[in-house]
mmCIF file of C-alpha atoms in Angstrom:
data_model
loop_
_atom_site.group_PDB
_atom_site.id
_atom_site.type_symbol
_atom_site.label_atom_id
_atom_site.label_comp_id
_atom_site.label_asym_id
_atom_site.label_seq_id
_atom_site.Cartn_x
_atom_site.Cartn_y
_atom_site.Cartn_z
ATOM 1 C CA UNK A 281 35.499 -27.072 -8.768
ATOM 2 C CA UNK A 282 34.495 -25.128 -5.550
ATOM 3 C CA UNK A 283 31.765 -28.015 -4.563
ATOM 4 C CA UNK A 284 30.257 -25.955 -1.700
ATOM 5 C CA UNK A 285 30.041 -22.756 -4.059
ATOM 6 C CA UNK A 286 28.536 -25.284 -6.882
ATOM 7 C CA UNK A 287 26.005 -26.749 -4.098
ATOM 8 C CA UNK A 288 24.753 -23.002 -3.085
ATOM 9 C CA UNK A 289 24.732 -21.785 -6.263
ATOM 10 C CA UNK A 290 22.478 -24.719 -7.707
ATOM 11 C CA UNK A 291 20.199 -24.562 -4.866
ATOM 12 C CA UNK A 292 19.391 -20.902 -5.600
ATOM 13 C CA UNK A 293 18.909 -21.671 -9.296
ATOM 14 C CA UNK A 294 16.215 -24.151 -7.865
ATOM 15 C CA UNK A 295 14.989 -21.561 -5.671
ATOM 16 C CA UNK A 296 14.624 -18.627 -8.196
ATOM 17 C CA UNK A 297 13.465 -20.772 -11.274
ATOM 18 C CA UNK A 298 15.906 -19.797 -13.558
ATOM 19 C CA UNK A 299 19.914 -18.867 -13.888
ATOM 20 C CA UNK A 300 19.447 -14.752 -14.301
ATOM 21 C CA UNK A 301 17.440 -14.308 -11.169
ATOM 22 C CA UNK A 302 19.761 -16.779 -9.309
ATOM 23 C CA UNK A 303 22.927 -15.282 -10.347
ATOM 24 C CA UNK A 304 21.779 -11.722 -9.796
ATOM 25 C CA UNK A 305 21.146 -12.726 -6.219
ATOM 26 C CA UNK A 306 24.429 -14.547 -5.689
ATOM 27 C CA UNK A 307 26.147 -11.310 -7.345
ATOM 28 C CA UNK A 308 28.214 -13.539 -9.796
ATOM 29 C CA UNK A 309 27.844 -13.734 -13.565
ATOM 30 C CA UNK A 310 25.480 -15.701 -15.368
ATOM 31 C CA UNK A 311 27.972 -17.547 -16.932
ATOM 32 C CA UNK A 312 29.814 -18.261 -14.161
ATOM 33 C CA UNK A 313 27.263 -19.600 -12.117
ATOM 34 C CA UNK A 314 26.028 -22.089 -15.256
ATOM 35 C CA UNK A 315 29.556 -23.253 -15.409
ATOM 36 C CA UNK A 316 29.355 -24.187 -11.481
ATOM 37 C CA UNK A 317 25.942 -26.094 -11.917
ATOM 38 C CA UNK A 318 27.884 -27.947 -15.205
ATOM 39 C CA UNK A 319 30.571 -29.086 -13.258
ATOM 40 C CA UNK A 320 28.694 -30.222 -10.108
ATOM 41 C CA UNK A 321 26.380 -32.186 -12.518
ATOM 42 C CA UNK A 322 29.659 -33.678 -14.285
ATOM 43 C CA UNK A 323 31.115 -34.365 -10.796
ATOM 44 C CA UNK A 324 27.860 -36.268 -9.946
ATOM 45 C CA UNK A 325 27.510 -38.195 -13.248
ATOM 46 C CA UNK A 326 23.641 -37.138 -13.112
ATOM 47 C CA UNK A 327 21.604 -34.102 -15.097
ATOM 48 C CA UNK A 328 20.144 -32.116 -12.145
ATOM 49 C CA UNK A 329 18.568 -29.665 -14.089
ATOM 50 C CA UNK A 330 16.688 -29.344 -17.369
ATOM 51 C CA UNK A 331 17.154 -26.013 -19.534
ATOM 52 C CA UNK A 332 15.322 -24.580 -22.190
ATOM 53 C CA UNK A 333 15.193 -21.140 -23.746
ATOM 54 C CA UNK A 334 12.395 -20.293 -21.588
ATOM 55 C CA UNK A 335 12.531 -22.405 -18.383
ATOM 56 C CA UNK A 336 14.824 -24.242 -15.887
ATOM 57 C CA UNK A 337 12.972 -27.570 -14.599
ATOM 58 C CA UNK A 338 14.314 -29.727 -11.704
ATOM 59 C CA UNK A 339 15.105 -33.402 -12.372
ATOM 60 C CA UNK A 340 13.649 -35.950 -9.916
ATOM 61 C CA UNK A 341 17.684 -36.680 -9.080
ATOM 62 C CA UNK A 342 17.903 -32.929 -9.147
ATOM 63 C CA UNK A 343 15.293 -32.305 -6.697
ATOM 64 C CA UNK A 344 16.360 -35.042 -4.317
ATOM 65 C CA UNK A 345 20.151 -33.846 -4.389
ATOM 66 C CA UNK A 346 18.543 -30.134 -3.591
ATOM 67 C CA UNK A 347 16.816 -31.760 -0.410
ATOM 68 C CA UNK A 348 19.930 -33.424 0.618
ATOM 69 C CA UNK A 349 22.061 -30.504 -0.153
ATOM 70 C CA UNK A 350 19.909 -27.871 1.914
ATOM 71 C CA UNK A 351 20.227 -30.279 4.898
ATOM 72 C CA UNK A 352 23.683 -29.821 4.521
ATOM 73 C CA UNK A 353 23.806 -26.144 4.203
ATOM 74 C CA UNK A 354 21.415 -25.916 7.280
ATOM 75 C CA UNK A 355 23.966 -27.726 9.093
ATOM 76 C CA UNK A 356 26.712 -25.523 8.166
ATOM 77 C CA UNK A 357 25.070 -22.602 8.755
ATOM 78 C CA UNK A 358 24.366 -23.915 12.403
ATOM 79 C CA UNK A 359 27.955 -24.565 12.689
ATOM 80 C CA UNK A 360 28.789 -20.994 11.577
ATOM 81 C CA UNK A 361 25.690 -19.497 14.125
ATOM 82 C CA UNK A 362 27.313 -21.390 17.165
ATOM 83 C CA UNK A 363 31.076 -20.180 16.630
ATOM 84 C CA UNK A 364 29.510 -16.700 16.264
ATOM 85 C CA UNK A 365 27.658 -16.993 19.785
ATOM 86 C CA UNK A 366 30.453 -18.328 21.280
ATOM 87 C CA UNK A 367 32.892 -15.967 19.815
ATOM 88 C CA UNK A 368 31.377 -12.824 19.110
ATOM 89 C CA UNK A 369 28.301 -11.166 17.577
ATOM 90 C CA UNK A 370 26.146 -12.408 14.955
ATOM 91 C CA UNK A 371 27.396 -11.638 11.358
ATOM 92 C CA UNK A 372 26.732 -12.027 7.583
ATOM 93 C CA UNK A 373 23.873 -10.637 4.919
ATOM 94 C CA UNK A 374 20.534 -10.212 5.683
ATOM 95 C CA UNK A 375 18.087 -9.336 2.920
ATOM 96 C CA UNK A 376 14.603 -7.320 3.988
ATOM 97 C CA UNK A 377 11.791 -6.135 2.102
ATOM 98 C CA UNK A 378 9.673 -3.423 3.447
ATOM 99 C CA UNK A 379 6.585 -1.171 2.098
ATOM 100 C CA UNK A 380 7.594 2.564 1.149
ATOM 101 C CA UNK A 381 6.224 4.373 3.991
ATOM 102 C CA UNK A 382 6.715 1.771 6.636
ATOM 103 C CA UNK A 383 10.263 2.336 5.453
ATOM 104 C CA UNK A 384 10.698 5.768 5.442
ATOM 105 C CA UNK A 385 8.758 6.534 8.458
ATOM 106 C CA UNK A 386 9.287 3.490 10.848
ATOM 107 C CA UNK A 387 11.831 1.246 10.047
ATOM 108 C CA UNK A 388 14.761 3.192 8.795
ATOM 109 C CA UNK A 389 14.532 5.974 11.731
ATOM 110 C CA UNK A 390 15.094 2.889 14.021
ATOM 111 C CA UNK A 391 17.619 1.066 12.479
ATOM 112 C CA UNK A 392 20.653 2.896 13.907
ATOM 113 C CA UNK A 393 19.983 1.230 17.053
ATOM 114 C CA UNK A 394 20.293 -2.195 15.522
ATOM 115 C CA UNK A 395 23.160 -1.476 13.577
ATOM 116 C CA UNK A 396 24.887 -0.248 16.925
ATOM 117 C CA UNK A 397 23.944 -3.288 18.589
ATOM 118 C CA UNK A 398 24.772 -5.662 15.562
ATOM 119 C CA UNK A 399 27.665 -3.748 13.424
ATOM 120 C CA UNK A 400 28.802 -7.149 11.700
ATOM 121 C CA UNK A 401 25.114 -7.649 10.130
ATOM 122 C CA UNK A 402 25.098 -6.429 6.456
ATOM 123 C CA UNK A 403 21.548 -5.376 5.472
ATOM 124 C CA UNK A 404 20.152 -5.105 2.189
ATOM 125 C CA UNK A 405 16.680 -2.974 2.336
ATOM 126 C CA UNK A 406 14.284 -3.498 -0.453
ATOM 127 C CA UNK A 407 11.486 -0.876 -0.542
ATOM 128 C CA UNK A 408 8.411 -1.507 -2.459
ATOM 129 C CA UNK A 409 4.935 -2.071 -1.788
ATOM 130 C CA UNK A 410 4.313 -5.112 -4.098
ATOM 131 C CA UNK A 411 4.620 -8.512 -2.899
ATOM 132 C CA UNK A 412 7.679 -10.352 -3.224
ATOM 133 C CA UNK A 413 8.612 -14.125 -3.760
ATOM 134 C CA UNK A 414 10.637 -14.671 -0.349
ATOM 135 C CA UNK A 415 12.206 -18.118 -1.822
ATOM 136 C CA UNK A 416 12.741 -16.916 -5.416
ATOM 137 C CA UNK A 417 14.122 -13.172 -4.752
ATOM 138 C CA UNK A 418 15.943 -14.616 -1.622
ATOM 139 C CA UNK A 419 14.687 -12.657 0.825
ATOM 140 C CA UNK A 420 15.243 -13.687 4.357
ATOM 141 C CA UNK A 421 12.128 -11.637 5.735
ATOM 142 C CA UNK A 422 9.449 -9.233 5.094
ATOM 143 C CA UNK A 423 7.609 -6.426 6.987
ATOM 144 C CA UNK A 424 4.299 -6.151 5.934
ATOM 145 C CA UNK A 425 0.607 -4.921 7.025
ATOM 146 C CA UNK A 426 -2.683 -6.364 6.651
ATOM 147 C CA UNK A 427 -4.302 -9.926 6.977
ATOM 148 C CA UNK A 428 -2.039 -12.704 6.567
ATOM 149 C CA UNK A 429 -3.239 -15.488 3.516
ATOM 150 C CA UNK A 430 -0.250 -17.512 2.842
ATOM 151 C CA UNK A 431 -0.116 -20.985 5.702
ATOM 152 C CA UNK A 432 3.479 -21.491 4.071
ATOM 153 C CA UNK A 433 4.783 -18.546 5.966
ATOM 154 C CA UNK A 434 5.765 -18.016 9.704
ATOM 155 C CA UNK A 435 4.746 -14.759 11.117
ATOM 156 C CA UNK A 436 5.314 -12.506 14.078
ATOM 157 C CA UNK A 437 3.249 -9.557 15.237
ATOM 158 C CA UNK A 438 4.673 -6.347 15.279
ATOM 159 C CA UNK A 439 1.839 -4.220 16.320
ATOM 160 C CA UNK A 440 -1.200 -2.105 15.041
ATOM 161 C CA UNK A 441 -1.025 1.396 13.004
ATOM 162 C CA UNK A 442 -3.826 3.731 13.266
ATOM 163 C CA UNK A 443 -5.586 4.761 10.028
ATOM 164 C CA UNK A 444 -6.538 8.248 9.496
ATOM 165 C CA UNK A 445 -8.513 10.166 6.810
ATOM 166 C CA UNK A 446 -7.026 13.907 5.813
ATOM 167 C CA UNK A 447 -6.664 16.383 3.330
ATOM 168 C CA UNK A 448 -4.861 19.823 3.241
ATOM 169 C CA UNK A 449 -6.409 23.173 4.517
ATOM 170 C CA UNK A 450 -6.686 24.565 0.945
ATOM 171 C CA UNK A 451 -8.579 21.467 -0.188
ATOM 172 C CA UNK A 452 -10.769 21.425 2.738
ATOM 173 C CA UNK A 453 -11.458 25.265 2.278
ATOM 174 C CA UNK A 454 -12.571 24.785 -1.529
ATOM 175 C CA UNK A 455 -14.714 21.322 -1.132
ATOM 176 C CA UNK A 456 -15.766 21.913 2.599
ATOM 177 C CA UNK A 457 -15.191 19.377 5.680
ATOM 178 C CA UNK A 458 -17.272 16.357 5.502
ATOM 179 C CA UNK A 459 -19.484 15.320 8.952
ATOM 180 C CA UNK A 460 -19.632 11.558 8.101
ATOM 181 C CA UNK A 461 -18.343 9.244 6.008
ATOM 182 C CA UNK A 462 -21.074 9.169 3.302
ATOM 183 C CA UNK A 463 -20.668 12.823 2.338
ATOM 184 C CA UNK A 464 -17.757 11.828 0.825
ATOM 185 C CA UNK A 465 -19.870 10.771 -2.401
ATOM 186 C CA UNK A 466 -21.127 14.245 -2.573
ATOM 187 C CA UNK A 467 -18.428 16.167 -4.827
ATOM 188 C CA UNK A 468 -15.281 15.338 -2.784
ATOM 189 C CA UNK A 469 -12.149 14.079 -4.852
ATOM 190 C CA UNK A 470 -10.646 10.901 -3.363
ATOM 191 C CA UNK A 471 -6.930 9.524 -3.717
ATOM 192 C CA UNK A 472 -7.308 5.951 -3.410
ATOM 193 C CA UNK A 473 -4.440 3.615 -2.440
ATOM 194 C CA UNK A 474 -4.201 1.152 -5.408
ATOM 195 C CA UNK A 475 -2.903 -2.377 -4.264
ATOM 196 C CA UNK A 476 0.303 -3.337 -5.971
ATOM 197 C CA UNK A 477 -0.940 -6.967 -5.704
ATOM 198 C CA UNK A 478 -3.756 -6.887 -7.531
ATOM 199 C CA UNK A 479 -4.263 -3.457 -9.136
ATOM 200 C CA UNK A 480 -7.366 -2.514 -7.563
ATOM 201 C CA UNK A 481 -8.367 0.554 -5.383
ATOM 202 C CA UNK A 482 -8.686 -0.302 -1.713
ATOM 203 C CA UNK A 483 -11.969 1.085 -0.437
ATOM 204 C CA UNK A 484 -12.243 4.078 2.218
ATOM 205 C CA UNK A 485 -13.110 2.258 5.410
ATOM 206 C CA UNK A 486 -14.865 3.369 8.393
ATOM 207 C CA UNK A 487 -16.098 1.981 12.036
ATOM 208 C CA UNK A 488 -18.126 3.974 14.295
ATOM 209 C CA UNK A 489 -19.579 2.241 17.564
ATOM 210 C CA UNK A 490 -18.733 -1.268 16.212
ATOM 211 C CA UNK A 491 -20.681 -0.751 12.815
ATOM 212 C CA UNK A 492 -18.015 -1.085 9.980
ATOM 213 C CA UNK A 493 -18.468 0.779 6.487
ATOM 214 C CA UNK A 494 -17.035 1.479 3.332
ATOM 215 C CA UNK A 495 -16.868 3.880 0.641
ATOM 216 C CA UNK A 496 -16.963 2.974 -2.930
ATOM 217 C CA UNK A 497 -16.947 5.606 -5.382
ATOM 218 C CA UNK A 498 -14.924 6.403 -8.352
ATOM 219 C CA UNK A 499 -11.551 7.948 -7.355
ATOM 220 C CA UNK A 500 -10.256 11.149 -8.557
ATOM 221 C CA UNK A 501 -6.995 9.315 -8.852
ATOM 222 C CA UNK A 502 -5.233 6.402 -7.491
ATOM 223 C CA UNK A 503 -1.587 5.599 -6.750
ATOM 224 C CA UNK A 504 0.190 2.309 -5.814
ATOM 225 C CA UNK A 505 3.159 3.335 -3.700
ATOM 226 C CA UNK A 506 2.462 4.666 -0.197
ATOM 227 C CA UNK A 507 4.604 7.259 0.004
ATOM 228 C CA UNK A 508 3.855 8.661 -3.413
ATOM 229 C CA UNK A 509 -0.133 8.369 -2.051
ATOM 230 C CA UNK A 510 0.838 10.916 0.824
ATOM 231 C CA UNK A 511 2.352 13.158 -1.704
ATOM 232 C CA UNK A 512 -0.527 13.228 -3.515
ATOM 233 C CA UNK A 513 -2.614 14.230 -0.899
ATOM 234 C CA UNK A 514 -0.070 16.805 0.374
ATOM 235 C CA UNK A 515 0.040 18.530 -3.550
ATOM 236 C CA UNK A 516 -4.010 19.018 -2.756
ATOM 237 C CA UNK A 517 -5.291 16.466 -5.032
ATOM 238 C CA UNK A 518 -7.775 15.094 -2.277
ATOM 239 C CA UNK A 519 -8.816 13.314 0.681
ATOM 240 C CA UNK A 520 -6.712 10.013 1.264
ATOM 241 C CA UNK A 521 -6.639 7.598 4.077
ATOM 242 C CA UNK A 522 -3.497 6.426 5.293
ATOM 243 C CA UNK A 523 -1.363 5.324 8.112
ATOM 244 C CA UNK A 524 -1.093 7.783 10.996
ATOM 245 C CA UNK A 525 2.577 7.309 11.267
ATOM 246 C CA UNK A 526 2.949 8.106 7.759
ATOM 247 C CA UNK A 527 0.845 11.272 7.790
ATOM 248 C CA UNK A 528 1.999 12.060 11.356
ATOM 249 C CA UNK A 529 4.517 14.780 10.596
ATOM 250 C CA UNK A 530 2.349 16.807 7.919
ATOM 251 C CA UNK A 531 -0.714 16.697 10.783
ATOM 252 C CA UNK A 532 1.384 17.929 13.516
ATOM 253 C CA UNK A 533 2.364 20.881 11.261
ATOM 254 C CA UNK A 534 -0.887 21.697 9.687
ATOM 255 C CA UNK A 535 0.076 20.937 6.175
ATOM 256 C CA UNK A 536 -2.767 17.992 6.767
ATOM 257 C CA UNK A 537 -5.908 17.781 8.900
ATOM 258 C CA UNK A 538 -7.430 14.878 10.047
ATOM 259 C CA UNK A 539 -11.128 14.455 9.150
ATOM 260 C CA UNK A 540 -13.886 12.085 10.299
ATOM 261 C CA UNK A 541 -11.748 11.071 13.679
ATOM 262 C CA UNK A 542 -15.069 9.317 14.799
ATOM 263 C CA UNK A 543 -15.217 6.936 12.377
ATOM 264 C CA UNK A 544 -11.444 5.713 12.286
ATOM 265 C CA UNK A 545 -11.310 2.091 10.793
ATOM 266 C CA UNK A 546 -9.987 -0.881 12.998
ATOM 267 C CA UNK A 547 -6.290 -0.595 13.784
ATOM 268 C CA UNK A 548 -4.177 -2.189 10.992
ATOM 269 C CA UNK A 549 -1.965 -5.188 12.144
ATOM 270 C CA UNK A 550 1.550 -5.846 11.126
ATOM 271 C CA UNK A 551 3.946 -8.621 10.966
ATOM 272 C CA UNK A 552 7.605 -9.806 9.881
ATOM 273 C CA UNK A 553 7.104 -12.966 7.819
ATOM 274 C CA UNK A 554 9.583 -15.590 6.522
ATOM 275 C CA UNK A 555 9.601 -18.920 4.841
ATOM 276 C CA UNK A 556 8.332 -21.610 7.090
ATOM 277 C CA UNK A 557 11.072 -24.237 5.602
ATOM 278 C CA UNK A 558 13.971 -21.788 5.691
ATOM 279 C CA UNK A 559 16.786 -22.546 8.467
ATOM 280 C CA UNK A 560 16.150 -19.044 10.753
ATOM 281 C CA UNK A 561 20.003 -18.074 11.183
ATOM 282 C CA UNK A 562 21.306 -16.320 14.395
ATOM 283 C CA UNK A 563 21.178 -13.300 12.428
ATOM 284 C CA UNK A 564 17.810 -13.339 11.108
ATOM 285 C CA UNK A 565 16.638 -14.352 14.622
ATOM 286 C CA UNK A 566 18.326 -11.368 16.155
ATOM 287 C CA UNK A 567 16.832 -9.124 13.596
ATOM 288 C CA UNK A 568 13.200 -10.314 14.480
ATOM 289 C CA UNK A 569 13.522 -10.348 17.736
ATOM 290 C CA UNK A 570 14.690 -6.318 17.544
ATOM 291 C CA UNK A 571 11.669 -5.829 15.352
ATOM 292 C CA UNK A 572 9.511 -7.455 18.065
ATOM 293 C CA UNK A 573 10.909 -4.947 20.593
ATOM 294 C CA UNK A 574 11.009 -1.991 18.773
ATOM 295 C CA UNK A 575 8.471 -1.685 16.058
ATOM 296 C CA UNK A 576 5.297 -1.923 18.134
ATOM 297 C CA UNK A 577 5.862 1.673 19.619
ATOM 298 C CA UNK A 578 6.582 3.062 16.376
ATOM 299 C CA UNK A 579 4.345 1.594 14.099
ATOM 300 C CA UNK A 580 1.656 2.515 16.553
ATOM 301 C CA UNK A 581 2.611 6.019 17.058
#
């Protein structure tokens, strides 16, 4: 038995909550992972996990072993990181998750600089507007916008995005240009962004001279992915409210027109977030530092 591999495999099962997700994240067959954990249990002479057809439960002995094993794995990471620092650049595998329009308009265009600086770091980029389970999905960090509501996560501020309300020239010719937000209720077609977290349409928000307001009317259409949301506006389906960095090229070439500029909502904060109890490897640290350096100007463009 490769005990170190078995320990890592067992730890991933505990974090992921089942063998299938753990095996996928480790890129190994489910049967191989199951055999590793069985061999580890036989070596220790204790049951670490209770398995049923529906779920995997950690035994008290398994929880104790996991806590001690994680200290060992963190120490090994520290040793590896110290040698990387002493003998070369950071290396290894980073799993990052980011929203659709943020990936395509902000992060991916900037990544050549990071890759040039740190060629030995392998990046796996998950692109989705849904929330991920950082522990269960084995994600090192996520880049997300909006308020922070999870105290178990560590967050670093990455800047603020400008929100714009816009539509195509063809739509505005057909339906008119609203002079103030309340006019959106008078026959206009709104394409709402639907939260991938709760399935609810995000209201159109406005702010003028310190006064905030929301427009809540039945939307013509709802879209739960940010790139597709922008595409709906470009197709002339209605008015959207989105990030200026996403709509910027279309606004510059005139295929979208910003409206209600005096009522732009407050800037939208962005953060890089990672688990509080996870060891911050050297490769994750340099990636976060790079984000803090390069992201604000791009997201605020």
